[in-house]
Amino acid sequence: MKMTTTLTAAAALACMIAACDGPKEKAGAAKDEAAAKAAGVSYDGNGPAERAGEAADRVDRAAVKARDSEAAALKNRGKAIRAQADAEAEKLEQEAEALRDQARTKADALARQAKTLEQKN
């Protein structure tokens, strides 16, 4: 999943850097070119359908980026929850060990008292 997100982000970045045409922009350009041919004029590569497609491609890329960011935030939240649970568990383990030590100390003291009483008999 992380690799897919990284590849998606890298592809989007590469398209933005290289100013590549997205699928909707390409479809718009084809539509504009067909309309220009039908009207008997030359197509200059900057028609309304192409511009609309380019805008739609930007919206799509922004949506992917937003989803990727949200996914990363959720993963980070999960990591924070795990880290907090680990810290709390460690604290509880230390408290349990301290209780065991106290119990051992009390039990040893009681055993010594019992031994002393037994020796007096």
Coordinates of N, CA, C and O in Angstrom, one line a residue, residues 17-72:
I17 N 5.5 18.2 -13.2 CA 6.8 18.7 -13.6 C 6.9 18.7 -15.1 O 7.4 19.7 -15.7
A18 N 6.6 17.6 -15.7 CA 6.7 17.5 -17.2 C 5.5 18.2 -17.9 O 5.5 18.3 -19.1
A19 N 4.6 18.6 -17.2 CA 3.3 19.2 -17.8 C 2.7 18.3 -18.7 O 2.2 18.6 -19.8
C20 N 2.6 17.0 -18.4 CA 2.0 16.0 -19.2 C 0.5 16.2 -19.3 O -0.1 16.7 -18.3
D21 N 0.0 15.8 -20.4 CA -1.5 15.8 -20.5 C -2.1 14.7 -19.8 O -1.7 13.5 -20.0
G22 N -3.1 15.0 -19.0 CA -3.8 13.9 -18.4 C -4.9 13.3 -19.3 O -5.1 13.8 -20.4
P23 N -5.5 12.2 -18.9 CA -6.5 11.6 -19.8 C -7.6 12.5 -20.2 O -8.1 12.4 -21.4
K24 N -8.1 13.3 -19.3 CA -9.3 14.1 -19.6 C -8.8 15.3 -20.5 O -9.6 15.7 -21.4
E25 N -7.6 15.8 -20.3 CA -7.1 16.8 -21.2 C -6.9 16.3 -22.6 O -7.2 17.0 -23.6
K26 N -6.4 15.1 -22.7 CA -6.2 14.5 -24.0 C -7.5 14.2 -24.7 O -7.6 14.5 -25.9
A27 N -8.5 13.8 -24.0 CA -9.8 13.6 -24.6 C -10.4 14.9 -25.0 O -11.0 15.0 -26.1
G28 N -10.2 15.9 -24.2 CA -10.7 17.3 -24.6 C -10.0 17.8 -25.9 O -10.6 18.4 -26.7
A29 N -8.7 17.6 -25.9 CA -7.9 18.0 -27.1 C -8.4 17.3 -28.4 O -8.6 17.9 -29.4
A30 N -8.7 16.0 -28.2 CA -9.2 15.2 -29.4 C -10.6 15.8 -29.8 O -10.9 15.9 -31.0
K31 N -11.4 16.1 -28.8 CA -12.7 16.7 -29.1 C -12.6 18.0 -29.8 O -13.3 18.3 -30.8
D32 N -11.7 18.9 -29.3 CA -11.5 20.2 -29.9 C -11.0 20.1 -31.3 O -11.4 20.8 -32.2
E33 N -10.0 19.1 -31.5 CA -9.4 18.9 -32.8 C -10.5 18.4 -33.8 O -10.5 18.9 -35.0
A34 N -11.3 17.5 -33.4 CA -12.4 17.0 -34.2 C -13.4 18.1 -34.6 O -13.8 18.2 -35.8
A35 N -13.7 19.0 -33.6 CA -14.6 20.1 -33.9 C -14.0 21.1 -34.9 O -14.6 21.6 -35.8
A36 N -12.7 21.3 -34.7 CA -12.0 22.2 -35.6 C -11.9 21.7 -37.1 O -12.2 22.4 -38.0
K37 N -11.7 20.4 -37.2 CA -11.6 19.7 -38.5 C -13.0 19.8 -39.1 O -13.2 20.1 -40.3
A38 N -14.1 19.6 -38.3 CA -15.4 19.6 -38.9 C -15.8 21.0 -39.3 O -16.5 21.2 -40.3
A39 N -15.2 22.0 -38.7 CA -15.5 23.4 -39.0 C -14.6 23.9 -40.1 O -14.7 25.0 -40.6
G40 N -13.6 23.1 -40.5 CA -12.7 23.4 -41.6 C -11.6 24.4 -41.1 O -11.0 25.1 -42.0
V41 N -11.2 24.4 -39.9 CA -10.2 25.3 -39.4 C -9.1 24.5 -38.8 O -9.3 23.3 -38.4
S42 N -7.9 25.1 -38.7 CA -6.8 24.3 -38.1 C -6.9 24.4 -36.5 O -7.4 25.4 -36.0
Y43 N -6.5 23.4 -35.9 CA -6.5 23.3 -34.4 C -5.2 23.8 -33.8 O -4.1 23.3 -34.2
D44 N -5.2 24.8 -32.9 CA -4.0 25.3 -32.4 C -3.6 24.7 -31.1 O -2.6 25.0 -30.5
G45 N -4.4 23.7 -30.6 CA -4.0 23.0 -29.4 C -4.4 23.7 -28.1 O -3.8 23.4 -27.1
N46 N -5.4 24.5 -28.2 CA -5.8 25.2 -26.9 C -7.3 25.5 -27.0 O -7.7 26.6 -26.9
G47 N -8.0 24.4 -27.1 CA -9.5 24.6 -27.2 C -10.2 24.5 -25.8 O -9.6 24.1 -24.8
P48 N -11.5 24.8 -25.8 CA -12.2 24.8 -24.5 C -12.3 23.5 -23.9 O -12.2 23.3 -22.6
A49 N -12.5 22.4 -24.7 CA -12.7 21.1 -24.1 C -11.3 20.6 -23.5 O -11.3 20.0 -22.5
E50 N -10.2 21.0 -24.2 CA -8.9 20.6 -23.7 C -8.6 21.3 -22.3 O -8.1 20.7 -21.4
R51 N -9.0 22.6 -22.3 CA -8.8 23.4 -21.0 C -9.6 22.8 -19.9 O -9.2 22.7 -18.8
A52 N -10.9 22.5 -20.2 CA -11.8 21.9 -19.2 C -11.2 20.5 -18.8 O -11.3 20.2 -17.6
G53 N -10.7 19.7 -19.7 CA -10.1 18.4 -19.4 C -8.9 18.6 -18.5 O -8.7 17.8 -17.5
E54 N -8.1 19.6 -18.8 CA -6.9 19.9 -18.0 C -7.3 20.2 -16.6 O -6.7 19.7 -15.6
A55 N -8.3 21.1 -16.4 CA -8.8 21.4 -15.1 C -9.3 20.2 -14.4 O -9.1 20.0 -13.2
A56 N -10.1 19.3 -15.1 CA -10.6 18.1 -14.5 C -9.4 17.2 -14.0 O -9.5 16.6 -13.0
D57 N -8.4 17.1 -14.8 CA -7.2 16.3 -14.5 C -6.6 16.9 -13.2 O -6.1 16.1 -12.3
R58 N -6.5 18.2 -13.1 CA -5.9 18.8 -11.9 C -6.8 18.5 -10.6 O -6.2 18.2 -9.6
V59 N -8.1 18.5 -10.8 CA -9.0 18.1 -9.7 C -8.8 16.7 -9.3 O -8.7 16.3 -8.1
D60 N -8.6 15.8 -10.3 CA -8.4 14.4 -10.0 C -7.1 14.2 -9.3 O -7.0 13.4 -8.3
R61 N -6.0 14.9 -9.7 CA -4.7 14.7 -9.0 C -4.8 15.3 -7.6 O -4.2 14.7 -6.7
A62 N -5.5 16.4 -7.4 CA -5.7 16.9 -6.1 C -6.4 15.9 -5.2 O -6.1 15.8 -4.0
A63 N -7.4 15.3 -5.7 CA -8.2 14.3 -5.0 C -7.4 13.1 -4.5 O -7.4 12.7 -3.4
V64 N -6.5 12.7 -5.5 CA -5.6 11.6 -5.1 C -4.6 12.0 -4.0 O -4.4 11.3 -3.1
K65 N -4.1 13.2 -4.2 CA -3.2 13.7 -3.2 C -3.9 13.8 -1.8 O -3.3 13.5 -0.8
A66 N -5.1 14.3 -1.8 CA -5.9 14.4 -0.5 C -6.1 13.1 0.1 O -6.0 12.9 1.3
R67 N -6.5 12.1 -0.7 CA -6.7 10.7 -0.2 C -5.4 10.1 0.3 O -5.4 9.5 1.4
D68 N -4.3 10.4 -0.4 CA -3.0 9.9 0.1 C -2.6 10.5 1.4 O -2.1 9.8 2.3
S69 N -2.9 11.8 1.5 CA -2.6 12.5 2.8 C -3.4 12.0 3.9 O -3.0 11.8 5.0
E70 N -4.7 11.8 3.6 CA -5.6 11.3 4.7 C -5.2 9.9 5.1 O -5.2 9.5 6.3
A71 N -4.8 9.0 4.1 CA -4.3 7.7 4.5 C -3.1 7.7 5.3 O -3.0 7.0 6.3
A72 N -2.2 8.6 5.0 CA -0.9 8.8 5.8 C -1.3 9.2 7.2 O -0.7 8.8 8.2

